Coordinates of C-alpha atoms in Angstrom, one line a residue:
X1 CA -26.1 33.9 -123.9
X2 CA -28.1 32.1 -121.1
X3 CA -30.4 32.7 -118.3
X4 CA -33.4 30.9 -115.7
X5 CA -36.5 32.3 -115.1
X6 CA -38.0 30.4 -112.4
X7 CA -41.4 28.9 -113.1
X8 CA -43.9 26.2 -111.8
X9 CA -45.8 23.3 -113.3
X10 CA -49.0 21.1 -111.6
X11 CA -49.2 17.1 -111.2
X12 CA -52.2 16.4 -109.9
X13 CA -52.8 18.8 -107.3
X14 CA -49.8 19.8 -106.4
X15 CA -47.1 22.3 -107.8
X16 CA -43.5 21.7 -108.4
X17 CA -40.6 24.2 -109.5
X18 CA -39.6 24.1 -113.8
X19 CA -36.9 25.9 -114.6
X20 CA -37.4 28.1 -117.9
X21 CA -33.6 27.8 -119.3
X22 CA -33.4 30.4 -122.3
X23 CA -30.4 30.4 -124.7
X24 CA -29.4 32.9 -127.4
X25 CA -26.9 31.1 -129.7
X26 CA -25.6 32.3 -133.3
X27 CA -27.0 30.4 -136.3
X28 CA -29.8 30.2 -138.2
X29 CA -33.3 32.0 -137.0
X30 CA -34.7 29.2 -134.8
X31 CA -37.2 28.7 -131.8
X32 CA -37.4 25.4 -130.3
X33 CA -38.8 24.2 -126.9
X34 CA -37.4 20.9 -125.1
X35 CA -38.0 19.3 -122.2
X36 CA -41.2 17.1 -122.3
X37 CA -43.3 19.9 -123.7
X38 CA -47.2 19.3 -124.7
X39 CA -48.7 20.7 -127.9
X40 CA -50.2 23.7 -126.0
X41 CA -46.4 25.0 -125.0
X42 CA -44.8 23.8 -128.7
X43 CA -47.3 26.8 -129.8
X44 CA -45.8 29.3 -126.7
X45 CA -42.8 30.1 -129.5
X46 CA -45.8 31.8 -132.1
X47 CA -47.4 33.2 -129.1
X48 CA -44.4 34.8 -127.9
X49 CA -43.0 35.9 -130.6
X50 CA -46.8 37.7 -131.7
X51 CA -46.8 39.4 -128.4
X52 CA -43.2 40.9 -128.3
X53 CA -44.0 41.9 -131.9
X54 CA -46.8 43.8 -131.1
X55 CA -45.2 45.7 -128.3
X56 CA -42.1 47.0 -130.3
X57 CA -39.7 44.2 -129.7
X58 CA -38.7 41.9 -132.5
X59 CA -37.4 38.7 -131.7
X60 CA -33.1 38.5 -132.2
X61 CA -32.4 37.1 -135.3
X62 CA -30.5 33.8 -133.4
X63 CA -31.0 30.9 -132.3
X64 CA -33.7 30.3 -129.4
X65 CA -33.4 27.1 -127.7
X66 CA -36.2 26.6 -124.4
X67 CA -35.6 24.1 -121.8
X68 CA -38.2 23.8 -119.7
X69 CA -36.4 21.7 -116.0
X70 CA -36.6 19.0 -114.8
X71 CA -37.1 17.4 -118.5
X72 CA -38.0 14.2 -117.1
X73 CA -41.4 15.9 -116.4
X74 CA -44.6 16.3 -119.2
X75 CA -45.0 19.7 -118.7
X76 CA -48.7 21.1 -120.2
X77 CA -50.5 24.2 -120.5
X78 CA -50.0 27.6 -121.5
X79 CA -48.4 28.8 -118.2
X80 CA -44.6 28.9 -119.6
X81 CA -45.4 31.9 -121.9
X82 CA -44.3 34.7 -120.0
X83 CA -41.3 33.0 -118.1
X84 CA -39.8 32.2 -122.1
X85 CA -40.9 35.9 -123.1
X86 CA -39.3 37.3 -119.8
X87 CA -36.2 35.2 -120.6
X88 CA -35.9 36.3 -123.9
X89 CA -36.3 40.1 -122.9
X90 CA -33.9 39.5 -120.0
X91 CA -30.8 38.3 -122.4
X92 CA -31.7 41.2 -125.2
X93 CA -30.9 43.7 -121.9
X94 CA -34.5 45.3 -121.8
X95 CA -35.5 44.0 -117.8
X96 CA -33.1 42.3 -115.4
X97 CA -35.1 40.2 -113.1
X98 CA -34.4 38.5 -109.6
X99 CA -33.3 34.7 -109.6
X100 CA -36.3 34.1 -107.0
X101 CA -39.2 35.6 -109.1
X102 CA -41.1 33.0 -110.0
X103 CA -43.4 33.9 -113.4
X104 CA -46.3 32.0 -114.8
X105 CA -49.0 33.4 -117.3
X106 CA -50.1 33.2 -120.8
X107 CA -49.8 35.6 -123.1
X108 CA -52.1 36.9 -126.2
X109 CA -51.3 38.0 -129.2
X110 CA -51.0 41.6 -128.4
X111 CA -48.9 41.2 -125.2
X112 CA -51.5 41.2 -122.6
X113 CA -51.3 37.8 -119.7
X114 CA -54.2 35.9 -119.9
X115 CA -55.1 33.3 -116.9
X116 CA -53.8 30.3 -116.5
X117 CA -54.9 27.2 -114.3
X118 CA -53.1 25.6 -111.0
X119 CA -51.4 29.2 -109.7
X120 CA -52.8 28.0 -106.3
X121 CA -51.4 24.9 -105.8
X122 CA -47.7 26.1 -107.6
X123 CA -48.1 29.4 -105.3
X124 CA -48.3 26.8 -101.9
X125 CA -45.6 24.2 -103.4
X126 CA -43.2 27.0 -104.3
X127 CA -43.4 28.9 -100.7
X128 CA -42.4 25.8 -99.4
X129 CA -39.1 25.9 -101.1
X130 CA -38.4 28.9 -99.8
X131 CA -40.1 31.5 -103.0
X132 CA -41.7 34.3 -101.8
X133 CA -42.4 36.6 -105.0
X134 CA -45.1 35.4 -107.8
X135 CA -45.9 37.6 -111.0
X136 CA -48.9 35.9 -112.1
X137 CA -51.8 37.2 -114.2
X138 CA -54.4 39.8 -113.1
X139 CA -57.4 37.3 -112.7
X140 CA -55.1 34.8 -110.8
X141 CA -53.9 37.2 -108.3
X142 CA -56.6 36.7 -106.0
X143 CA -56.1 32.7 -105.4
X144 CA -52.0 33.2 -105.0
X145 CA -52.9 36.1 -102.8
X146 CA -54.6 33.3 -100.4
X147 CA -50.9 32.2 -99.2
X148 CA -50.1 33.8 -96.7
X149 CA -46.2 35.2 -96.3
X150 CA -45.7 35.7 -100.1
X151 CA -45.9 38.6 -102.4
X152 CA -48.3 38.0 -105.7
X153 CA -48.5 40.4 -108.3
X154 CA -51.2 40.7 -110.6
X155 CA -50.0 42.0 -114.2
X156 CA -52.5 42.7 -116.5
X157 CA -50.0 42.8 -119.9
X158 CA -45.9 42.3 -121.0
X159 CA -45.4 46.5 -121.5
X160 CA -46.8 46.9 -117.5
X161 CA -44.5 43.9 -116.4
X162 CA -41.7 45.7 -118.1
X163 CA -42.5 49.0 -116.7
X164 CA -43.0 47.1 -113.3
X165 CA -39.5 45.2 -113.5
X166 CA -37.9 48.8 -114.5
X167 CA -39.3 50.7 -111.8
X168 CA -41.1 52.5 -114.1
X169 CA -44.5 52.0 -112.7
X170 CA -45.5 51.1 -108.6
X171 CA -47.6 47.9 -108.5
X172 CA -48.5 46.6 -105.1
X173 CA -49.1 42.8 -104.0
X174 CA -52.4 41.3 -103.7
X175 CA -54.1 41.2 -100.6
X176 CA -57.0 39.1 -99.5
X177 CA -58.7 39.1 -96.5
X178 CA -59.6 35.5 -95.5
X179 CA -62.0 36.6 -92.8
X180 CA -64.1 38.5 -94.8
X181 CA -64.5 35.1 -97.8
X182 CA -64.8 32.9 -94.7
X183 CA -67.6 34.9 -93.6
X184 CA -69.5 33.5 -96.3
X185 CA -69.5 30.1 -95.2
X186 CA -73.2 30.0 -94.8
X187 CA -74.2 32.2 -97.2
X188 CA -76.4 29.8 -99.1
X189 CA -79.5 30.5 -100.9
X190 CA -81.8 27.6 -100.0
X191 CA -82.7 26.4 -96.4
X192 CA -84.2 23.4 -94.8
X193 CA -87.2 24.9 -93.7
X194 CA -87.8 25.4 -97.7
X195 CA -88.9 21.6 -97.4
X196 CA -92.4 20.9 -96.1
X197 CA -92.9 17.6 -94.1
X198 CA -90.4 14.6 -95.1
X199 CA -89.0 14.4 -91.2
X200 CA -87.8 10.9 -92.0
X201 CA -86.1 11.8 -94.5
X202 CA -84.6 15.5 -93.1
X203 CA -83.4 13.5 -90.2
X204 CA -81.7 11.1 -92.5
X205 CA -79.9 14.1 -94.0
X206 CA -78.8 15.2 -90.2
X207 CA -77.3 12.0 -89.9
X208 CA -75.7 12.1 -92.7
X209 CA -74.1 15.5 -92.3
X210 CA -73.1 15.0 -88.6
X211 CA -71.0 11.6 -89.9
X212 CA -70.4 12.3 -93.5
X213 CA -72.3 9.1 -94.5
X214 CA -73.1 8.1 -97.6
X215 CA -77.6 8.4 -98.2
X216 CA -80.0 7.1 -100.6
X217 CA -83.4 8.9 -101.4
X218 CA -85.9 6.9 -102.6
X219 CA -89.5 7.6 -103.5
X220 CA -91.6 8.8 -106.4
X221 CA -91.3 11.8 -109.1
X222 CA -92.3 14.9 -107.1
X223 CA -91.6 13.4 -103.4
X224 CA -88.9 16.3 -102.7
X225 CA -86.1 13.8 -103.2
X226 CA -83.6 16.6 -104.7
X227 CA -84.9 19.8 -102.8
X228 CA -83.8 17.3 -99.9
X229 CA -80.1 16.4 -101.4
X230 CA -79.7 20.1 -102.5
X231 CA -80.0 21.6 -99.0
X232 CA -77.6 18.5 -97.4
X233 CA -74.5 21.3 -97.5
X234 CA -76.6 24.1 -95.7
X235 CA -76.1 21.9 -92.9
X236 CA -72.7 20.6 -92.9
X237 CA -69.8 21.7 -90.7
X238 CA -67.7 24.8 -92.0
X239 CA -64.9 23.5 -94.0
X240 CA -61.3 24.2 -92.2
X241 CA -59.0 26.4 -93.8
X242 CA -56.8 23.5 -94.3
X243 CA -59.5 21.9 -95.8
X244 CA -60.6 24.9 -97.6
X245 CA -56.9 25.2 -99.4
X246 CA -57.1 21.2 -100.6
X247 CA -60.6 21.8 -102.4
X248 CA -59.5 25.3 -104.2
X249 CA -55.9 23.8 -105.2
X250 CA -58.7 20.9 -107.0
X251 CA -60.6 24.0 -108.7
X252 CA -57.6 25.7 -109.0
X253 CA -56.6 23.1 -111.7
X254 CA -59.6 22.6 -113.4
X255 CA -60.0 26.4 -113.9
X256 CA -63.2 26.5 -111.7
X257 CA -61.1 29.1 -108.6
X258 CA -63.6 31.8 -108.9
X259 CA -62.9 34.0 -105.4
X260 CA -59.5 33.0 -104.6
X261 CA -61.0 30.5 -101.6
X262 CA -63.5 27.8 -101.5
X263 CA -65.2 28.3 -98.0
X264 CA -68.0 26.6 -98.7
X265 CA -68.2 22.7 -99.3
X266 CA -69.0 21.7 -102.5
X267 CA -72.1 20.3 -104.0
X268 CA -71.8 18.7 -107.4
X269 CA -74.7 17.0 -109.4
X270 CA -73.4 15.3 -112.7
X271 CA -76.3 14.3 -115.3
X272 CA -77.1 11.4 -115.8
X273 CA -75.4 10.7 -119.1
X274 CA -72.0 11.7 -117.6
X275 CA -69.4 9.1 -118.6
X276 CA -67.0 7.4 -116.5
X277 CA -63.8 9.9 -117.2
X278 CA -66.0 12.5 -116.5
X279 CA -67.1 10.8 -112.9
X280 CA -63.5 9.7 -111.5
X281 CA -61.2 12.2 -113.6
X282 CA -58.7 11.2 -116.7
X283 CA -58.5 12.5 -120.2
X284 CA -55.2 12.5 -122.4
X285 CA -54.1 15.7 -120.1
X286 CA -55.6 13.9 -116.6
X287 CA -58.2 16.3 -114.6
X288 CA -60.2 16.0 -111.4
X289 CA -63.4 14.3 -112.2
X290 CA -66.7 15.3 -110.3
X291 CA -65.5 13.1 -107.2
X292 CA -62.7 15.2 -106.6
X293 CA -64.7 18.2 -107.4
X294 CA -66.9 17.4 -105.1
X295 CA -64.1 16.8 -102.3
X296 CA -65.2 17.6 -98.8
X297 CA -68.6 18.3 -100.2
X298 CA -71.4 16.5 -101.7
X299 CA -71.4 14.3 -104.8
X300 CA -75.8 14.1 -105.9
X301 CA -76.4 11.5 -108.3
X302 CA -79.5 12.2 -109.3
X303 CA -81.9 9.7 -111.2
X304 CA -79.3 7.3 -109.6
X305 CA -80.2 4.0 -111.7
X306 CA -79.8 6.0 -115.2
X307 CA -76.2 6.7 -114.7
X308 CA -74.2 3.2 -116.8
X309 CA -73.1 0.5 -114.7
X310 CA -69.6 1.2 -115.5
X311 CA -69.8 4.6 -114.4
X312 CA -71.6 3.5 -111.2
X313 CA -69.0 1.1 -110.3
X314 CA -65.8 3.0 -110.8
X315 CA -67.0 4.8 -107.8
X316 CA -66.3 1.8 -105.8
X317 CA -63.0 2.2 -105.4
X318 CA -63.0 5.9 -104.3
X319 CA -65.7 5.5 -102.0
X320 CA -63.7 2.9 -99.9
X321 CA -60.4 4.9 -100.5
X322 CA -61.1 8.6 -100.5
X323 CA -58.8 9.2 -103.5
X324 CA -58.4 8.1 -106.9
X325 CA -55.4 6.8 -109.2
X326 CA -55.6 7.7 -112.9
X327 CA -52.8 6.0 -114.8
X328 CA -51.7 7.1 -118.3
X329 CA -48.5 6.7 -120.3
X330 CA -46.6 9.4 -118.9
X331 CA -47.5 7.9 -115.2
X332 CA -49.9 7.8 -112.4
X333 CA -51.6 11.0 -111.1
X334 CA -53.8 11.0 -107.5
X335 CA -56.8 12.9 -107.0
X336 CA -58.1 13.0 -103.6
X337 CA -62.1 11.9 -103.5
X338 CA -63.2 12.4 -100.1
X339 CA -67.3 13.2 -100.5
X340 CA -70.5 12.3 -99.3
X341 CA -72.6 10.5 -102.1
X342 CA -76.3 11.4 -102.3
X343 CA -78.3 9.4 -104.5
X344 CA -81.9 9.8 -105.3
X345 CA -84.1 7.1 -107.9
X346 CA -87.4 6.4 -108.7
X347 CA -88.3 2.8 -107.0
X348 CA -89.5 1.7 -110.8
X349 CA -89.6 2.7 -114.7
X350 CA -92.7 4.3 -114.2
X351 CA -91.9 5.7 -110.2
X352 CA -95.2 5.1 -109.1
X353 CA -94.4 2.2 -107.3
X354 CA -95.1 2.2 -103.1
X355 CA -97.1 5.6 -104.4
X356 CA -100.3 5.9 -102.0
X357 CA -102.3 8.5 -104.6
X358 CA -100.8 6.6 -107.8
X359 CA -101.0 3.3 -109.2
X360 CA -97.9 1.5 -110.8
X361 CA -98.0 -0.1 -114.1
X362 CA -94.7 -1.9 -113.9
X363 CA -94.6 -5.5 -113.8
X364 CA -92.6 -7.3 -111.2
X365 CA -89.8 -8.1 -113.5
X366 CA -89.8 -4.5 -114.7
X367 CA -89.1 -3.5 -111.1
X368 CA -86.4 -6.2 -110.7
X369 CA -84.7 -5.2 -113.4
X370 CA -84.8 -1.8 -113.3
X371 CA -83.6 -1.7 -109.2
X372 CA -80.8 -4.1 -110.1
X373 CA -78.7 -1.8 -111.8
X374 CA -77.7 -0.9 -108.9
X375 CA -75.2 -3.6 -107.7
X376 CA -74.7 -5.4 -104.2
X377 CA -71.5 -3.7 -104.0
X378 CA -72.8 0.0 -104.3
X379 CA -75.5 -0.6 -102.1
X380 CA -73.5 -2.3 -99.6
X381 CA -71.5 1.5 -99.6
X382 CA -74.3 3.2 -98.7
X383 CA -74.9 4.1 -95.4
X384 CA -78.5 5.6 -94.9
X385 CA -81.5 4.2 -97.6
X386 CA -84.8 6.3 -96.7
X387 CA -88.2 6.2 -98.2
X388 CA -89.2 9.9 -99.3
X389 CA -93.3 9.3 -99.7
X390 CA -95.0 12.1 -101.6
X391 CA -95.8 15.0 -98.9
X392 CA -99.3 14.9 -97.9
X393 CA -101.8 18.2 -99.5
X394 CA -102.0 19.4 -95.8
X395 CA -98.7 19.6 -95.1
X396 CA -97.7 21.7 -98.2
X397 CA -100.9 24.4 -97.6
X398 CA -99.6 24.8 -93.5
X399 CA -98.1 27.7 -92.8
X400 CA -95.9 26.4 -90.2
X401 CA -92.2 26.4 -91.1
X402 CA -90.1 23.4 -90.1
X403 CA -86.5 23.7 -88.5
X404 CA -83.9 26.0 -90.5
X405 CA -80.7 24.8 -91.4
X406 CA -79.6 26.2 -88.6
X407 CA -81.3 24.9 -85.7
X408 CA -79.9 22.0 -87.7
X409 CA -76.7 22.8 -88.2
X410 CA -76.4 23.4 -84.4
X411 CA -77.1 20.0 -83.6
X412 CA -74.4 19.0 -86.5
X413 CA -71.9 20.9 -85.1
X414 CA -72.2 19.6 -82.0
X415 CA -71.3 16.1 -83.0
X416 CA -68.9 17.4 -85.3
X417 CA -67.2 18.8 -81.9
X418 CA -67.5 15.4 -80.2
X419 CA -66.0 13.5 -83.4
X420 CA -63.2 16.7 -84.1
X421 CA -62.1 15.7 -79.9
X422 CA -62.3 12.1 -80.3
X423 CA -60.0 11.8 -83.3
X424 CA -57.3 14.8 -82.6
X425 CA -54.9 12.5 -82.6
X426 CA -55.7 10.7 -85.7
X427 CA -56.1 10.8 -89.4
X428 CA -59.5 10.1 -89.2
X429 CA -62.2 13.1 -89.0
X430 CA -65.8 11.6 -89.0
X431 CA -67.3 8.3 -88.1
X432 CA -67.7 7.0 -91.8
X433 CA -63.9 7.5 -91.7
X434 CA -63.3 4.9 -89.1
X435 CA -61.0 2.6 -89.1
X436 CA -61.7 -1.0 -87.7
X437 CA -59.9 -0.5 -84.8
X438 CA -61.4 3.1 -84.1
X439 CA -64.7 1.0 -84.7
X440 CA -64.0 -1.7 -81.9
X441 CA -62.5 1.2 -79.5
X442 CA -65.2 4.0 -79.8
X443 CA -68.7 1.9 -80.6
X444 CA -69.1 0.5 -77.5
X445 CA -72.6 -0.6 -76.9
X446 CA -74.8 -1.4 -73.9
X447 CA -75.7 -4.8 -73.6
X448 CA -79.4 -4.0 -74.3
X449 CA -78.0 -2.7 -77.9
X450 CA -76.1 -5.7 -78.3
X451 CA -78.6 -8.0 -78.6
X452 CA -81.0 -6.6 -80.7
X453 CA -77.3 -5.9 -82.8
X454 CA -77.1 -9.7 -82.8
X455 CA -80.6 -10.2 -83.5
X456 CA -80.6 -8.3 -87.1
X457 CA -77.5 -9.5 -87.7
X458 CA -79.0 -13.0 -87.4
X459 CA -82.2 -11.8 -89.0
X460 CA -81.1 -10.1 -92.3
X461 CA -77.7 -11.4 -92.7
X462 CA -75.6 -8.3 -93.2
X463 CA -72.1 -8.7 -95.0
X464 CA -68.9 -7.4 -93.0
X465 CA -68.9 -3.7 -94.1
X466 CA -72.1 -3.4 -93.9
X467 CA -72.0 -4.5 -90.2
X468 CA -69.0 -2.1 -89.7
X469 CA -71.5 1.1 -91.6
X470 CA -74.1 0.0 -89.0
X471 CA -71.8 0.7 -85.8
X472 CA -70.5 4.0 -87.5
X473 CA -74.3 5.1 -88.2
X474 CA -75.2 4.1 -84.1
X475 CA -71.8 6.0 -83.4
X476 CA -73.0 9.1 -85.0
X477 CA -76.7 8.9 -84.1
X478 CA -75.3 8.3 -80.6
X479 CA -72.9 11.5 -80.9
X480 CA -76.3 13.8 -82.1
X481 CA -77.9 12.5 -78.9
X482 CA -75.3 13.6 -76.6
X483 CA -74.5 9.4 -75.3
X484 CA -71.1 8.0 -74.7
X485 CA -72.2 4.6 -75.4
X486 CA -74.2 3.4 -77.9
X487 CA -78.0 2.3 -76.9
X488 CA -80.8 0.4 -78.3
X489 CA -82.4 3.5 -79.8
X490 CA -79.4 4.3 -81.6
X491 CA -79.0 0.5 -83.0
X492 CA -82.7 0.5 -83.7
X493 CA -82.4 3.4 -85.7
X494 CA -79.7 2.4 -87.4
X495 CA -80.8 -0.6 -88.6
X496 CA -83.8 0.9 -89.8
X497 CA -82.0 3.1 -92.0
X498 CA -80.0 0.2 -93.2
X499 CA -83.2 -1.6 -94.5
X500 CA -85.5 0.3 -96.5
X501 CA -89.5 0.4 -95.6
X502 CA -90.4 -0.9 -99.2
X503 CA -89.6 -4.1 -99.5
X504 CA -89.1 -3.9 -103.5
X505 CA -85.8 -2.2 -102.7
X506 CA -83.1 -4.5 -102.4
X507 CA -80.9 -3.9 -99.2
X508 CA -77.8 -6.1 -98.8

């Protein structure tokens, strides 16, 4: 006796059909489970056989044999429990399911379907080939529910599935409504205006958002440095949907899918001691790090020069790339990293230093050393390095509030619109995206702006990227202002966000 239940599995992001082949064969009492399974789904057989037990079905006294398809595959995860427990309840005549149902849940011991991660992404693979019914868990109805043109059902235990596959008992798809979560866009519970004074340093973070450009915050403890990097996202652009479906499919798979929809970008601050795994993504069972968590969104390293060089560094490669390759022995998974990075430090050991009101007790070489672990090449990845100076005791006592985020915003999404027109038919959606030739056809400067270009260039010796950030900062500034063509104020400004005001800080 055979049958398929149909089924899904995640690589990376993205779903893919497994076939849940189920066989009843004479012999000895057995239950084994082939087809590249992981320790989590060798235990499915106890599981299984628990939760029939405790809802008045005893397992046939045969052989079981599970293949879980295509067996080239490592399949992981606790997902394949109800498609086996369906399969088995399908061949002893108690349900009879449709060949295009496709199943995924865990199941307790008592019979009920706990969540599972990566419905989202196997939910939006799976519609693709043409399935358009999903029993699922309860708590994962919501996220399948996003897709559009498919039927999810939430089932909260095995007795209600069979009830439901009988006819016994009426349960009705999910249904979400993606203009009331979208709504919520800018629902955010900080605001720009929170911050008192630090203009430099708020512009900086306008610039940033408008062109997605990598910033550095620099000053002493207490400046404002992570109020600032904290309310970057209450003044970026709305995700798109499309863009809203690629960052929930990420937190879809790490088990972080909390409303069915991401609609707001992300803003993730690791600690400090965070190890490079953690940072980029990996483990035996390879997950999205915080760069992919943070994709679209915000990646704040806080305390900057405390993270290890090693971790610091294997954000090189994303940063440049916009994804990440983790390769194990079962193959290479991809994990897109598309984020702005935000980092904030102290300009010495004791922070003091460049401090108007306080004195700093390093020594020269304390401050060498303690600024050179961050390397040439991060630096030279960073867009935007500003000075944050403590804010002044009559700035914090005035009563006058400051722009909101969005008066900001405003301005934000009007060079968003600019960029969104200029790049329609490209890959490419901000300016820290562009490619060289985007660079040489869309920063076009005035000739005014192209000698004072040549004259820093001359002056501080910029490497080549470095030279190529500086065009896409002018590009941007340029777009906030309303220009076509980039001017001297826009190349001034640039450069002065390329070299810091402190001369302790090393800028490549």
């Amino acid at each position: 006796m055979f049958c398929r239940v149909k089924s899904g599995g995640v690589l990376g992001i993205d779903g893919f059909l497994v076939d849940v082949e189920v066989d009843l064969a004479p012999g000895l009492p057995q239950f084994n489970i082939v087809g590249l399974p992981d320790k989590a789904i060798n235990e499915a057989k106890d599981r299984v056989r628990s939760a029939l037990k405790n809802i008045g079905f005893q397992l046939p006294a045969k052989r079981i044999t599970v293949n879980l398809s295509p067996s080239n595959l490592r399949k992981q995860g606790t997902l394949y429990d109800l498609p086996i427990a369906v399969g088995i309840l399908k061949l002893a005549g108690v349900i009879n399911i449709d060949e295009d149902t496709v199943f995924v849940g865990e199941l307790s011991l008592d019979g009920k379907i706990n969540p599972v991660n990566g419905v989202l992404p196997i939910v939006l693979s799976l519609k693709q080939k043409g399935f358009k019914r999903f029993i699922v868990p309860k708590e994962n109805a919501k996220e399948g529910a996003i897709v559009q043109e498919v039927d999810v059902f939430g089932i909260q235990s095995l007795e209600q599935l069979i009830r439901f596959l009988r006819g016994e008992e009426d349960i009705q798809p999910e249904k979400v409504d993606v203009s009331v979560l979208l709504s919520k866009v800018f629902d955010y519970s900080v605001d720009l205006a929170d911050v008192k004074g630090q203009y430099q340093a708020k512009r900086a973070l306008e610039i940033s958002a408008a062109g997605m450009h990598n910033l550095l915050l620099i000053g002493p403890p207490g400046a404002g440095k992570s109020m600032l990097a904290k309310r970057i996202v209450t003044i970026l652009p709305p995700l798109t949907l499309e863009e809203a479906l690629e960052v929930s499919k990420i937190y879809s798979v790490a088990g972080m899918l909390k409303e069915g929809l991401m609609v707001q970008r992300p803003f993730r601050s690791p600690h400090y001691t965070a190890s490079e795994v953690a940072l980029i993504g990996g483990g035996s069972n390879p997950m999205p790090g915080e760069i992919s968590l943070a994709h679209r969104g915000v990646l704040f390293l806080d305390e900057m020069v405390e993270f290890s060089r090693k971790a610091l560094e294997s954000l090189r490669q994303p940063m440049e790339d916009g994804y990440v390759t983790v390769s194990r022995v079962g193959g290479r998974i991809t994990f897109p990293a598309i984020f702005i990075l935000i980092g904030a430090t102290n300009p010495c050991p004791c922070g003091n230093y460049g401090n108007p009101y306080k004195a700093c007790t390093c020594s020269p070489s304390q401050i060498r050393t303690y600024q050179s672990r961050l390397s040439g090449p991060i630096l030279d990845r960073i867009d935007l390095k500003v000075w944050v100076e403590p804010v002044e005791v009559q700035e914090l006592i005035n009563p006058n509030v400051g722009e909101s985020s969005r008066e900001v915003r405003d301005r934000v999404m009007k060079a968003y619109q600019i960029q969104k027109e200029r790049f329609k038919n490209s890959k490419t959606k901000f300016n820290s995206h562009m490619t060289e030739k985007e660079i040489e056809k869309y920063c076009v400067l005035t000739e005014s702006a192209k000698a004072i270009l040549e004259k820093a260039m001359n002056k501080i010796h910029l490497s080549g990227r470095s030279y190529s950030k500086l065009l896409k900062v002018s590009r941007t500034i340029a777009d906030l202002d309303g220009e076509e063509k980039i001017k001297e104020d826009h190349i001034l400004e640039a450069i002065h966000y390329r070299i810091s005001d402190k001369s302790a800080i090393i800028s490549p």
